[in-house]
PDB file of C-alpha atoms in Angstrom:
ATOM      1  CA  UNK W  53       8.394 189.284 -55.901  1.00 37.00           C
ATOM      2  CA  UNK W  54      11.526 189.070 -58.081  1.00 38.00           C
ATOM      3  CA  UNK W  55      13.019 185.672 -58.336  1.00 34.00           C
ATOM      4  CA  UNK W  56      16.775 185.146 -58.197  1.00 33.00           C
ATOM      5  CA  UNK W  57      18.512 182.053 -59.589  1.00 30.00           C
ATOM      6  CA  UNK W  58      21.531 180.891 -57.591  1.00 31.00           C
ATOM      7  CA  UNK W  59      24.339 179.762 -59.869  1.00 31.00           C
ATOM      8  CA  UNK W  60      26.493 177.023 -58.284  1.00 31.00           C
ATOM      9  CA  UNK W  61      29.906 176.761 -60.043  1.00 35.00           C
ATOM     10  CA  UNK W  62      30.989 173.241 -60.930  1.00 31.00           C
ATOM     11  CA  UNK W  63      34.590 172.668 -59.730  1.00 33.00           C
ATOM     12  CA  UNK W  64      36.514 169.893 -61.484  1.00 30.00           C
ATOM     13  CA  UNK W  65      39.322 168.172 -59.596  1.00 34.00           C
ATOM     14  CA  UNK W  66      42.684 167.903 -61.410  1.00 34.00           C
ATOM     15  CA  UNK W  67      43.978 164.454 -62.120  1.00 32.00           C
ATOM     16  CA  UNK W  68      47.103 164.826 -59.916  1.00 36.00           C
ATOM     17  CA  UNK W  69      47.069 162.408 -56.988  1.00 41.00           C
ATOM     18  CA  UNK W  70      44.114 160.415 -58.246  1.00 39.00           C
ATOM     19  CA  UNK W  71      44.236 157.022 -59.884  1.00 43.00           C
ATOM     20  CA  UNK W  72      43.698 157.015 -63.617  1.00 47.00           C
ATOM     21  CA  UNK W  73      40.187 156.599 -64.864  1.00 48.00           C
ATOM     22  CA  UNK W  74      39.324 152.998 -65.702  1.00 48.00           C
ATOM     23  CA  UNK W  75      39.215 152.204 -69.389  1.00 48.00           C
ATOM     24  CA  UNK W  76      35.856 152.287 -71.109  1.00 48.00           C
ATOM     25  CA  UNK W  77      33.882 149.102 -70.609  1.00 48.00           C
ATOM     26  CA  UNK W  78      32.087 147.356 -73.360  1.00 45.00           C
ATOM     27  CA  UNK W  79      28.544 146.165 -72.869  1.00 45.00           C
ATOM     28  CA  UNK W  80      27.202 142.954 -74.110  1.00 42.00           C
ATOM     29  CA  UNK W  81      26.851 144.380 -77.599  1.00 40.00           C
ATOM     30  CA  UNK W  82      30.438 145.559 -77.694  1.00 43.00           C
ATOM     31  CA  UNK W  83      29.592 149.290 -77.392  1.00 40.00           C
ATOM     32  CA  UNK W  84      31.637 151.309 -74.904  1.00 37.00           C
ATOM     33  CA  UNK W  85      29.964 153.223 -72.058  1.00 33.00           C
ATOM     34  CA  UNK W  86      31.070 156.544 -70.500  1.00 35.00           C
ATOM     35  CA  UNK W  87      30.278 157.771 -66.935  1.00 35.00           C
ATOM     36  CA  UNK W  88      27.169 160.100 -66.853  1.00 31.00           C
ATOM     37  CA  UNK W  89      27.385 163.381 -64.889  1.00 33.00           C
ATOM     38  CA  UNK W  90      24.669 163.959 -62.283  1.00 31.00           C
ATOM     39  CA  UNK W  91      25.903 167.381 -61.093  1.00 34.00           C
ATOM     40  CA  UNK W  92      23.654 170.394 -60.724  1.00 35.00           C
ATOM     41  CA  UNK W  93      22.000 171.705 -63.859  1.00 34.00           C
ATOM     42  CA  UNK W  94      22.824 175.250 -64.873  1.00 34.00           C
ATOM     43  CA  UNK W  95      20.026 175.646 -67.431  1.00 35.00           C
ATOM     44  CA  UNK W  96      18.033 178.837 -67.208  1.00 34.00           C
ATOM     45  CA  UNK W  97      14.458 178.240 -65.961  1.00 36.00           C
ATOM     46  CA  UNK W  98      11.670 179.433 -68.223  1.00 35.00           C
ATOM     47  CA  UNK W  99      10.663 183.065 -67.638  1.00 37.00           C
ATOM     48  CA  UNK W 100       7.508 183.999 -65.757  1.00 36.00           C
ATOM     49  CA  UNK W 101       5.778 187.201 -64.738  1.00 31.00           C
ATOM     50  CA  UNK W 102       3.808 188.495 -61.770  1.00 29.00           C
ATOM     51  CA  UNK W 103       0.743 190.719 -61.923  1.00 27.00           C
ATOM     52  CA  UNK W 104       0.624 193.632 -59.481  1.00 27.00           C
ATOM     53  CA  UNK W 105      -2.768 195.222 -58.698  1.00 29.00           C
ATOM     54  CA  UNK W 106      -2.942 198.844 -57.595  1.00 27.00           C
ATOM     55  CA  UNK W 107      -5.452 199.252 -54.777  1.00 30.00           C
ATOM     56  CA  UNK W 108      -8.484 201.559 -55.182  1.00 31.00           C
ATOM     57  CA  UNK W 109      -7.795 205.041 -53.887  1.00 31.00           C
ATOM     58  CA  UNK W 110     -11.034 205.869 -52.124  1.00 33.00           C
ATOM     59  CA  UNK W 111     -13.142 206.872 -55.112  1.00 31.00           C
ATOM     60  CA  UNK W 112     -15.947 204.525 -54.139  1.00 33.00           C
ATOM     61  CA  UNK W 113     -15.290 202.203 -57.064  1.00 30.00           C
ATOM     62  CA  UNK W 114     -13.917 198.710 -57.011  1.00 28.00           C
ATOM     63  CA  UNK W 115     -12.098 198.966 -60.345  1.00 27.00           C
ATOM     64  CA  UNK W 116      -8.416 198.128 -60.031  1.00 28.00           C
ATOM     65  CA  UNK W 117      -5.719 199.334 -62.382  1.00 27.00           C
ATOM     66  CA  UNK W 118      -3.521 196.385 -63.327  1.00 25.00           C
ATOM     67  CA  UNK W 119       0.015 196.249 -64.678  1.00 23.00           C
ATOM     68  CA  UNK W 120       2.416 193.421 -65.333  1.00 25.00           C
ATOM     69  CA  UNK W 121       6.008 193.370 -64.162  1.00 26.00           C
ATOM     70  CA  UNK W 122       8.504 190.887 -65.644  1.00 28.00           C
ATOM     71  CA  UNK W 123      10.535 189.397 -62.786  1.00 25.00           C
ATOM     72  CA  UNK W 124      12.412 186.675 -64.670  1.00 27.00           C
ATOM     73  CA  UNK W 125      16.097 186.269 -63.655  1.00 31.00           C
ATOM     74  CA  UNK W 126      18.302 184.778 -66.369  1.00 32.00           C
ATOM     75  CA  UNK W 127      21.423 182.714 -65.710  1.00 35.00           C
ATOM     76  CA  UNK W 128      23.958 180.529 -67.455  1.00 36.00           C
ATOM     77  CA  UNK W 129      27.291 178.707 -66.809  1.00 36.00           C
ATOM     78  CA  UNK W 130      30.189 177.234 -68.697  1.00 34.00           C
ATOM     79  CA  UNK W 131      33.160 175.091 -67.683  1.00 36.00           C
ATOM     80  CA  UNK W 132      36.637 174.771 -69.116  1.00 38.00           C
ATOM     81  CA  UNK W 133      39.392 172.374 -68.143  1.00 36.00           C
ATOM     82  CA  UNK W 134      39.127 173.595 -64.542  1.00 38.00           C
ATOM     83  CA  UNK W 135      35.863 175.592 -63.797  1.00 39.00           C
ATOM     84  CA  UNK W 136      33.740 178.579 -64.895  1.00 41.00           C
ATOM     85  CA  UNK W 137      30.330 180.153 -64.552  1.00 41.00           C
ATOM     86  CA  UNK W 138      28.295 183.169 -65.706  1.00 41.00           C
ATOM     87  CA  UNK W 139      25.050 184.651 -64.473  1.00 44.00           C
ATOM     88  CA  UNK W 140      22.488 187.158 -65.701  1.00 44.00           C
ATOM     89  CA  UNK W 141      20.771 189.935 -63.741  1.00 43.00           C
ATOM     90  CA  UNK W 142      17.173 191.027 -63.211  1.00 46.00           C
ATOM     91  CA  UNK W 143      15.658 194.496 -63.224  1.00 49.00           C
ATOM     92  CA  UNK W 144      12.189 195.963 -62.910  1.00 61.00           C
ATOM     93  CA  UNK W 145      10.892 199.436 -63.736  1.00 57.00           C
ATOM     94  CA  UNK W 146       8.445 201.357 -61.525  1.00 71.00           C
ATOM     95  CA  UNK W 147       4.833 200.390 -62.072  1.00 75.00           C
ATOM     96  CA  UNK W 148       2.594 203.189 -63.359  1.00 77.00           C
ATOM     97  CA  UNK W 149       0.413 204.750 -60.659  1.00 76.00           C
ATOM     98  CA  UNK W 150      -2.657 204.636 -62.873  1.00 83.00           C
ATOM     99  CA  UNK W 151      -3.846 203.603 -66.320  1.00 79.00           C
ATOM    100  CA  UNK W 152      -6.982 205.740 -66.390  1.00 81.00           C
ATOM    101  CA  UNK W 153      -8.874 208.186 -64.174  1.00 78.00           C
ATOM    102  CA  UNK W 154     -10.516 205.341 -62.228  1.00 81.00           C
ATOM    103  CA  UNK W 155      -7.135 204.635 -60.635  1.00 78.00           C
ATOM    104  CA  UNK W 156      -6.904 208.154 -59.122  1.00 90.00           C
ATOM    105  CA  UNK W 157      -8.639 210.016 -56.304  1.00 85.00           C
ATOM    106  CA  UNK W 158     -11.633 212.216 -56.970  1.00 90.00           C
ATOM    107  CA  UNK W 159     -10.583 215.618 -58.329  1.00 93.00           C
ATOM    108  CA  UNK W 160      -7.547 213.986 -59.952  1.00 91.00           C
ATOM    109  CA  UNK W 161      -6.832 212.685 -63.438  1.00 89.00           C
ATOM    110  CA  UNK W 162      -4.346 210.166 -64.867  1.00 93.00           C
ATOM    111  CA  UNK W 163      -1.739 211.813 -67.100  1.00 89.00           C
ATOM    112  CA  UNK W 164       0.064 210.081 -70.028  1.00 88.00           C
ATOM    113  CA  UNK W 165       2.956 209.177 -67.696  1.00 84.00           C
ATOM    114  CA  UNK W 166       0.632 207.083 -65.537  1.00 85.00           C
ATOM    115  CA  UNK W 167       0.656 209.633 -62.680  1.00 89.00           C
ATOM    116  CA  UNK W 168      -2.347 210.933 -60.716  1.00 91.00           C
ATOM    117  CA  UNK W 169      -2.365 214.747 -60.888  1.00 90.00           C
ATOM    118  CA  UNK W 170      -4.865 217.510 -60.083  1.00 92.00           C
ATOM    119  CA  UNK W 171      -7.844 217.479 -62.437  1.00 90.00           C
ATOM    120  CA  UNK W 172      -7.346 221.211 -63.095  1.00 95.00           C
ATOM    121  CA  UNK W 173      -4.171 223.175 -63.776  1.00 92.00           C
ATOM    122  CA  UNK W 174      -5.769 225.988 -61.766  1.00 94.00           C
ATOM    123  CA  UNK W 175      -9.028 226.268 -59.828  1.00 95.00           C
ATOM    124  CA  UNK W 176     -11.488 229.149 -59.590  1.00 93.00           C
ATOM    125  CA  UNK W 177     -11.829 231.609 -56.717  1.00 90.00           C
ATOM    126  CA  UNK W 178     -14.090 231.457 -53.694  1.00 91.00           C
ATOM    127  CA  UNK W 179     -14.712 228.822 -51.054  1.00 94.00           C
ATOM    128  CA  UNK W 180     -17.226 226.366 -49.630  1.00 96.00           C
ATOM    129  CA  UNK W 181     -17.679 228.223 -46.321  1.00 96.00           C
ATOM    130  CA  UNK W 182     -20.614 228.835 -44.002  1.00 97.00           C
ATOM    131  CA  UNK W 183     -22.809 231.614 -45.443  1.00 96.00           C
ATOM    132  CA  UNK W 184     -25.111 232.823 -42.626  1.00 96.00           C
ATOM    133  CA  UNK W 185     -24.368 235.630 -40.213  1.00 95.00           C
ATOM    134  CA  UNK W 186     -24.817 235.232 -36.454  1.00 96.00           C
ATOM    135  CA  UNK W 187     -28.525 236.153 -36.680  1.00 96.00           C
ATOM    136  CA  UNK W 188     -29.278 233.627 -39.427  1.00 96.00           C
ATOM    137  CA  UNK W 189     -29.341 236.080 -42.319  1.00 94.00           C
ATOM    138  CA  UNK W 190     -27.763 235.242 -45.677  1.00 91.00           C
ATOM    139  CA  UNK W 191     -24.445 237.055 -45.909  1.00 87.00           C
ATOM    140  CA  UNK W 192     -22.496 235.804 -48.916  1.00 90.00           C
ATOM    141  CA  UNK W 193     -20.609 239.081 -49.390  1.00 87.00           C
ATOM    142  CA  UNK W 194     -18.951 238.761 -45.973  1.00 88.00           C
ATOM    143  CA  UNK W 195     -18.469 234.990 -45.853  1.00 88.00           C
ATOM    144  CA  UNK W 196     -17.969 233.740 -49.429  1.00 91.00           C
ATOM    145  CA  UNK W 197     -15.561 236.341 -50.790  1.00 81.00           C
ATOM    146  CA  UNK W 198     -15.689 238.619 -53.810  1.00 74.00           C
ATOM    147  CA  UNK W 199     -17.595 237.463 -56.858  1.00 81.00           C
ATOM    148  CA  UNK W 200     -20.950 236.017 -57.822  1.00 88.00           C
ATOM    149  CA  UNK W 201     -22.113 233.694 -55.008  1.00 91.00           C
ATOM    150  CA  UNK W 202     -25.289 232.261 -53.579  1.00 91.00           C
ATOM    151  CA  UNK W 203     -25.867 230.502 -50.293  1.00 93.00           C
ATOM    152  CA  UNK W 204     -27.026 226.959 -51.022  1.00 93.00           C
ATOM    153  CA  UNK W 205     -29.367 225.615 -48.357  1.00 93.00           C
ATOM    154  CA  UNK W 206     -31.637 222.652 -47.823  1.00 91.00           C
ATOM    155  CA  UNK W 207     -34.511 221.695 -45.569  1.00 90.00           C
ATOM    156  CA  UNK W 208     -37.431 223.625 -44.121  1.00 91.00           C
ATOM    157  CA  UNK W 209     -36.452 224.975 -41.653  1.00 94.00           C
ATOM    158  CA  UNK W 210     -32.966 225.375 -43.112  1.00 95.00           C
ATOM    159  CA  UNK W 211     -30.662 222.511 -42.160  1.00 93.00           C
ATOM    160  CA  UNK W 212     -27.497 222.959 -44.201  1.00 94.00           C
ATOM    161  CA  UNK W 213     -25.806 225.932 -45.853  1.00 97.00           C
ATOM    162  CA  UNK W 214     -22.708 226.466 -48.009  1.00 97.00           C
ATOM    163  CA  UNK W 215     -21.213 229.134 -50.278  1.00 96.00           C
ATOM    164  CA  UNK W 216     -21.662 228.366 -53.974  1.00 95.00           C
ATOM    165  CA  UNK W 217     -19.914 230.337 -56.754  1.00 92.00           C
ATOM    166  CA  UNK W 218     -22.198 230.808 -59.745  1.00 92.00           C
ATOM    167  CA  UNK W 219     -21.991 230.815 -63.547  1.00 90.00           C
ATOM    168  CA  UNK W 220     -19.345 228.113 -63.795  1.00 94.00           C
ATOM    169  CA  UNK W 221     -18.774 226.306 -67.091  1.00 95.00           C
ATOM    170  CA  UNK W 222     -16.646 223.415 -65.861  1.00 96.00           C
ATOM    171  CA  UNK W 223     -15.510 222.162 -62.460  1.00 96.00           C
ATOM    172  CA  UNK W 224     -12.199 223.984 -62.986  1.00 96.00           C
ATOM    173  CA  UNK W 225     -14.104 227.282 -62.592  1.00 95.00           C
ATOM    174  CA  UNK W 226     -15.010 226.226 -59.027  1.00 96.00           C
ATOM    175  CA  UNK W 227     -12.936 226.592 -55.839  1.00 95.00           C
ATOM    176  CA  UNK W 228     -10.277 223.959 -55.219  1.00 95.00           C
ATOM    177  CA  UNK W 229     -11.298 220.925 -53.144  1.00 96.00           C
ATOM    178  CA  UNK W 230     -10.604 221.234 -49.393  1.00 95.00           C
ATOM    179  CA  UNK W 231      -7.673 219.198 -48.006  1.00 94.00           C
ATOM    180  CA  UNK W 232      -9.932 216.670 -46.248  1.00 96.00           C
ATOM    181  CA  UNK W 233     -12.636 214.384 -47.609  1.00 96.00           C
ATOM    182  CA  UNK W 234     -12.983 213.217 -51.194  1.00 96.00           C
ATOM    183  CA  UNK W 235     -16.230 214.889 -52.301  1.00 97.00           C
ATOM    184  CA  UNK W 236     -16.161 215.714 -56.014  1.00 97.00           C
ATOM    185  CA  UNK W 237     -15.897 219.339 -57.150  1.00 98.00           C
ATOM    186  CA  UNK W 238     -18.934 219.738 -59.432  1.00 97.00           C
ATOM    187  CA  UNK W 239     -20.418 222.377 -61.731  1.00 97.00           C
ATOM    188  CA  UNK W 240     -24.128 221.699 -62.259  1.00 95.00           C
ATOM    189  CA  UNK W 241     -27.590 223.191 -61.698  1.00 93.00           C
ATOM    190  CA  UNK W 242     -28.964 222.068 -58.328  1.00 90.00           C
ATOM    191  CA  UNK W 243     -30.813 225.229 -57.227  1.00 85.00           C
ATOM    192  CA  UNK W 244     -34.571 225.509 -57.441  1.00 75.00           C
ATOM    193  CA  UNK W 245     -34.875 229.107 -58.634  1.00 70.00           C
ATOM    194  CA  UNK W 246     -31.544 230.256 -60.090  1.00 66.00           C
ATOM    195  CA  UNK W 247     -30.958 229.002 -63.668  1.00 73.00           C
ATOM    196  CA  UNK W 248     -27.180 229.373 -63.438  1.00 84.00           C
ATOM    197  CA  UNK W 249     -24.793 226.476 -62.870  1.00 94.00           C
ATOM    198  CA  UNK W 250     -23.644 226.049 -59.274  1.00 94.00           C
ATOM    199  CA  UNK W 251     -20.293 225.017 -57.825  1.00 96.00           C
ATOM    200  CA  UNK W 252     -20.561 222.488 -55.018  1.00 97.00           C
ATOM    201  CA  UNK W 253     -18.919 219.435 -53.477  1.00 98.00           C
ATOM    202  CA  UNK W 254     -20.887 216.395 -54.584  1.00 98.00           C
ATOM    203  CA  UNK W 255     -21.403 213.541 -52.123  1.00 98.00           C
ATOM    204  CA  UNK W 256     -24.216 211.802 -54.014  1.00 96.00           C
ATOM    205  CA  UNK W 257     -22.165 208.641 -54.594  1.00 95.00           C
ATOM    206  CA  UNK W 258     -21.126 208.169 -50.981  1.00 96.00           C
ATOM    207  CA  UNK W 259     -18.084 210.466 -51.059  1.00 97.00           C
ATOM    208  CA  UNK W 260     -16.777 211.811 -47.752  1.00 97.00           C
ATOM    209  CA  UNK W 261     -17.332 215.510 -47.012  1.00 98.00           C
ATOM    210  CA  UNK W 262     -14.538 217.742 -45.678  1.00 98.00           C
ATOM    211  CA  UNK W 263     -14.059 218.042 -41.917  1.00 97.00           C
ATOM    212  CA  UNK W 264     -16.854 220.090 -40.344  1.00 96.00           C
ATOM    213  CA  UNK W 265     -19.310 219.398 -43.167  1.00 98.00           C
ATOM    214  CA  UNK W 266     -21.911 216.705 -43.842  1.00 97.00           C
ATOM    215  CA  UNK W 267     -23.816 215.409 -46.869  1.00 97.00           C
ATOM    216  CA  UNK W 268     -27.053 217.400 -47.190  1.00 96.00           C
ATOM    217  CA  UNK W 269     -29.928 215.584 -48.903  1.00 93.00           C
ATOM    218  CA  UNK W 270     -27.420 212.947 -50.126  1.00 95.00           C
ATOM    219  CA  UNK W 271     -26.361 215.488 -52.713  1.00 95.00           C
ATOM    220  CA  UNK W 272     -23.880 218.171 -51.592  1.00 97.00           C
ATOM    221  CA  UNK W 273     -21.607 218.943 -48.636  1.00 98.00           C
ATOM    222  CA  UNK W 274     -22.915 221.621 -46.271  1.00 98.00           C
ATOM    223  CA  UNK W 275     -22.464 223.123 -42.796  1.00 98.00           C
ATOM    224  CA  UNK W 276     -24.862 222.693 -39.869  1.00 97.00           C
ATOM    225  CA  UNK W 277     -26.441 226.006 -38.803  1.00 97.00           C
ATOM    226  CA  UNK W 278     -24.740 227.615 -35.818  1.00 97.00           C
ATOM    227  CA  UNK W 279     -26.681 228.719 -32.704  1.00 97.00           C
ATOM    228  CA  UNK W 280     -28.225 232.170 -33.211  1.00 97.00           C
ATOM    229  CA  UNK W 281     -27.507 235.408 -31.371  1.00 97.00           C
ATOM    230  CA  UNK W 282     -30.336 237.498 -29.904  1.00 96.00           C
ATOM    231  CA  UNK W 283     -32.639 238.894 -32.616  1.00 97.00           C
ATOM    232  CA  UNK W 284     -31.843 235.737 -34.637  1.00 97.00           C
ATOM    233  CA  UNK W 285     -34.024 234.012 -37.236  1.00 97.00           C
ATOM    234  CA  UNK W 286     -35.117 231.076 -35.082  1.00 96.00           C
ATOM    235  CA  UNK W 287     -38.286 230.424 -37.112  1.00 95.00           C
ATOM    236  CA  UNK W 288     -36.469 229.516 -40.327  1.00 95.00           C
ATOM    237  CA  UNK W 289     -33.120 228.106 -39.169  1.00 96.00           C
ATOM    238  CA  UNK W 290     -32.977 224.612 -37.675  1.00 96.00           C
ATOM    239  CA  UNK W 291     -30.934 225.502 -34.613  1.00 96.00           C
ATOM    240  CA  UNK W 292     -31.293 227.040 -31.157  1.00 96.00           C
ATOM    241  CA  UNK W 293     -30.926 230.552 -29.796  1.00 97.00           C
ATOM    242  CA  UNK W 294     -27.475 230.847 -28.228  1.00 96.00           C
ATOM    243  CA  UNK W 295     -29.149 232.675 -25.341  1.00 90.00           C
ATOM    244  CA  UNK W 296     -32.715 233.561 -24.503  1.00 91.00           C
ATOM    245  CA  UNK W 297     -35.641 231.859 -26.224  1.00 93.00           C
ATOM    246  CA  UNK W 298     -37.350 231.720 -29.604  1.00 94.00           C
ATOM    247  CA  UNK W 299     -40.543 233.771 -29.528  1.00 92.00           C
ATOM    248  CA  UNK W 300     -43.256 233.182 -32.149  1.00 92.00           C
ATOM    249  CA  UNK W 301     -45.587 236.039 -33.138  1.00 90.00           C
ATOM    250  CA  UNK W 302     -48.845 236.229 -35.078  1.00 83.00           C
ATOM    251  CA  UNK W 303     -49.688 232.566 -34.588  1.00 82.00           C
ATOM    252  CA  UNK W 304     -46.737 231.301 -36.657  1.00 87.00           C
ATOM    253  CA  UNK W 305     -46.079 234.207 -38.993  1.00 94.00           C
ATOM    254  CA  UNK W 306     -43.007 235.753 -37.334  1.00 96.00           C
ATOM    255  CA  UNK W 307     -40.205 234.740 -34.981  1.00 96.00           C
ATOM    256  CA  UNK W 308     -37.155 236.137 -33.186  1.00 96.00           C
ATOM    257  CA  UNK W 309     -34.672 235.173 -30.464  1.00 96.00           C
ATOM    258  CA  UNK W 310     -35.370 237.313 -27.379  1.00 93.00           C
ATOM    259  CA  UNK W 311     -34.100 237.608 -23.802  1.00 93.00           C
ATOM    260  CA  UNK W 312     -35.354 239.422 -20.732  1.00 92.00           C
ATOM    261  CA  UNK W 313     -34.100 242.834 -19.676  1.00 94.00           C
ATOM    262  CA  UNK W 314     -34.839 245.710 -17.315  1.00 93.00           C
ATOM    263  CA  UNK W 315     -32.811 248.366 -19.124  1.00 94.00           C
ATOM    264  CA  UNK W 316     -31.790 248.881 -22.795  1.00 95.00           C
ATOM    265  CA  UNK W 317     -28.144 248.903 -21.716  1.00 95.00           C
ATOM    266  CA  UNK W 318     -28.527 245.190 -20.940  1.00 94.00           C
ATOM    267  CA  UNK W 319     -29.454 244.398 -24.563  1.00 95.00           C
ATOM    268  CA  UNK W 320     -26.844 243.280 -27.091  1.00 94.00           C
ATOM    269  CA  UNK W 321     -26.055 245.704 -29.910  1.00 94.00           C
ATOM    270  CA  UNK W 322     -28.404 245.669 -32.872  1.00 95.00           C
ATOM    271  CA  UNK W 323     -27.124 244.146 -36.148  1.00 95.00           C
ATOM    272  CA  UNK W 324     -25.019 246.601 -38.192  1.00 92.00           C
ATOM    273  CA  UNK W 325     -27.755 247.289 -40.756  1.00 91.00           C
ATOM    274  CA  UNK W 326     -30.378 248.230 -38.149  1.00 96.00           C
ATOM    275  CA  UNK W 327     -31.387 251.877 -38.125  1.00 97.00           C
ATOM    276  CA  UNK W 328     -32.043 252.110 -34.384  1.00 97.00           C
ATOM    277  CA  UNK W 329     -30.432 250.735 -31.268  1.00 96.00           C
ATOM    278  CA  UNK W 330     -32.046 247.878 -29.382  1.00 96.00           C
ATOM    279  CA  UNK W 331     -34.792 248.702 -26.885  1.00 96.00           C
ATOM    280  CA  UNK W 332     -36.170 246.986 -23.775  1.00 95.00           C
ATOM    281  CA  UNK W 333     -39.942 246.612 -23.499  1.00 93.00           C
ATOM    282  CA  UNK W 334     -42.701 244.062 -23.164  1.00 91.00           C
ATOM    283  CA  UNK W 335     -43.141 242.572 -26.659  1.00 87.00           C
ATOM    284  CA  UNK W 336     -43.903 238.873 -25.998  1.00 79.00           C
ATOM    285  CA  UNK W 337     -47.381 237.548 -26.717  1.00 66.00           C
ATOM    286  CA  UNK W 338     -47.583 236.244 -23.138  1.00 62.00           C
ATOM    287  CA  UNK W 339     -46.209 238.973 -20.881  1.00 61.00           C
ATOM    288  CA  UNK W 340     -43.361 237.687 -18.741  1.00 66.00           C
ATOM    289  CA  UNK W 341     -41.558 240.979 -18.274  1.00 84.00           C
ATOM    290  CA  UNK W 342     -39.620 243.139 -20.671  1.00 92.00           C
ATOM    291  CA  UNK W 343     -37.472 241.838 -23.534  1.00 94.00           C
ATOM    292  CA  UNK W 344     -34.778 243.181 -25.858  1.00 95.00           C
ATOM    293  CA  UNK W 345     -36.044 243.971 -29.369  1.00 96.00           C
ATOM    294  CA  UNK W 346     -35.240 246.010 -32.504  1.00 97.00           C
ATOM    295  CA  UNK W 347     -37.541 249.036 -32.997  1.00 97.00           C
ATOM    296  CA  UNK W 348     -38.693 250.286 -36.401  1.00 97.00           C
ATOM    297  CA  UNK W 349     -41.384 252.204 -38.231  1.00 97.00           C
ATOM    298  CA  UNK W 350     -40.800 250.853 -41.780  1.00 97.00           C
ATOM    299  CA  UNK W 351     -39.088 247.778 -43.243  1.00 97.00           C
ATOM    300  CA  UNK W 352     -36.042 249.832 -44.229  1.00 97.00           C
ATOM    301  CA  UNK W 353     -35.196 250.287 -40.555  1.00 97.00           C
ATOM    302  CA  UNK W 354     -34.722 246.527 -40.105  1.00 97.00           C
ATOM    303  CA  UNK W 355     -31.792 244.247 -40.970  1.00 95.00           C
ATOM    304  CA  UNK W 356     -32.001 242.538 -44.368  1.00 92.00           C
ATOM    305  CA  UNK W 357     -34.603 239.781 -44.352  1.00 94.00           C
ATOM    306  CA  UNK W 358     -36.604 241.179 -41.399  1.00 96.00           C
ATOM    307  CA  UNK W 359     -39.922 243.016 -41.599  1.00 97.00           C
ATOM    308  CA  UNK W 360     -41.242 245.903 -39.550  1.00 97.00           C
ATOM    309  CA  UNK W 361     -44.367 244.439 -37.947  1.00 95.00           C
ATOM    310  CA  UNK W 362     -47.156 246.883 -36.980  1.00 93.00           C
ATOM    311  CA  UNK W 363     -44.697 249.744 -37.395  1.00 95.00           C
ATOM    312  CA  UNK W 364     -43.069 248.816 -34.105  1.00 95.00           C
ATOM    313  CA  UNK W 365     -40.538 245.963 -34.084  1.00 95.00           C
ATOM    314  CA  UNK W 366     -38.382 243.999 -36.515  1.00 97.00           C
ATOM    315  CA  UNK W 367     -39.254 240.299 -36.854  1.00 97.00           C
ATOM    316  CA  UNK W 368     -38.315 237.436 -39.176  1.00 97.00           C
ATOM    317  CA  UNK W 369     -41.166 236.196 -41.396  1.00 96.00           C
ATOM    318  CA  UNK W 370     -41.579 232.420 -41.101  1.00 94.00           C
TER     319      UNK W 370
END
């Protein structure tokens, strides 16, 4: 904290009404002696400084940016025949917010003025949204926006998914970081098959993912799969059917979310890219009544990702 020096003026009484000062006395050697003043000293104390440490800003590091602030207060006094004093003043300038990038949040950089600013003047397009449709099919065109995207996923069955813009060169080509969390916007190759660089939110150093996301494989922020609608891909997605049950066909080769019915009108609408409307018939391996299903005669009649099994019904390969 700044230190302030209190200057106490020294008031000298006039000689009116006081007896005259006694004459100088001689000591044993014959030298005269004068009275010695013991009043308060007005000398300026030596200057000092205080070191102020800026606290880490949630980057996961323990490095502190340090700066020194001079808080010395100067003072002085003088006296004439009656009294007099003078005093100095103290001032401090604002401490810089940072000295290097370690003093800023992730996705920020330290500018020459010592201020933490966005790491990029402008960010790329796209988002880090959920990229499956309600049946568990990959649907980047509808969920990720216009452009070149893939749906990053991890686990078998799939546990976490997220939109990932492709062909970035630097992190500034990627979508801006979400307003929550401090995961680092990253441009790197983390996909198994695609050779292109991927945009993603890195959490590999313990960073916090945005609200509604979690750290998949201790590497990138992703979304949990949502429960699947009827006809959903329950064999490959690590979640439940929102209604009905998950039926496995061909031992473990195919799967689909199904529900009982007595009339096709009771069945939910087929996905938009189905050729035919849903039907109601007995399709389960263990007959328990009739179920809603998607009819077909060739693969082209089925939604993307499904196969036409035995020229009769659309199922998800596992």
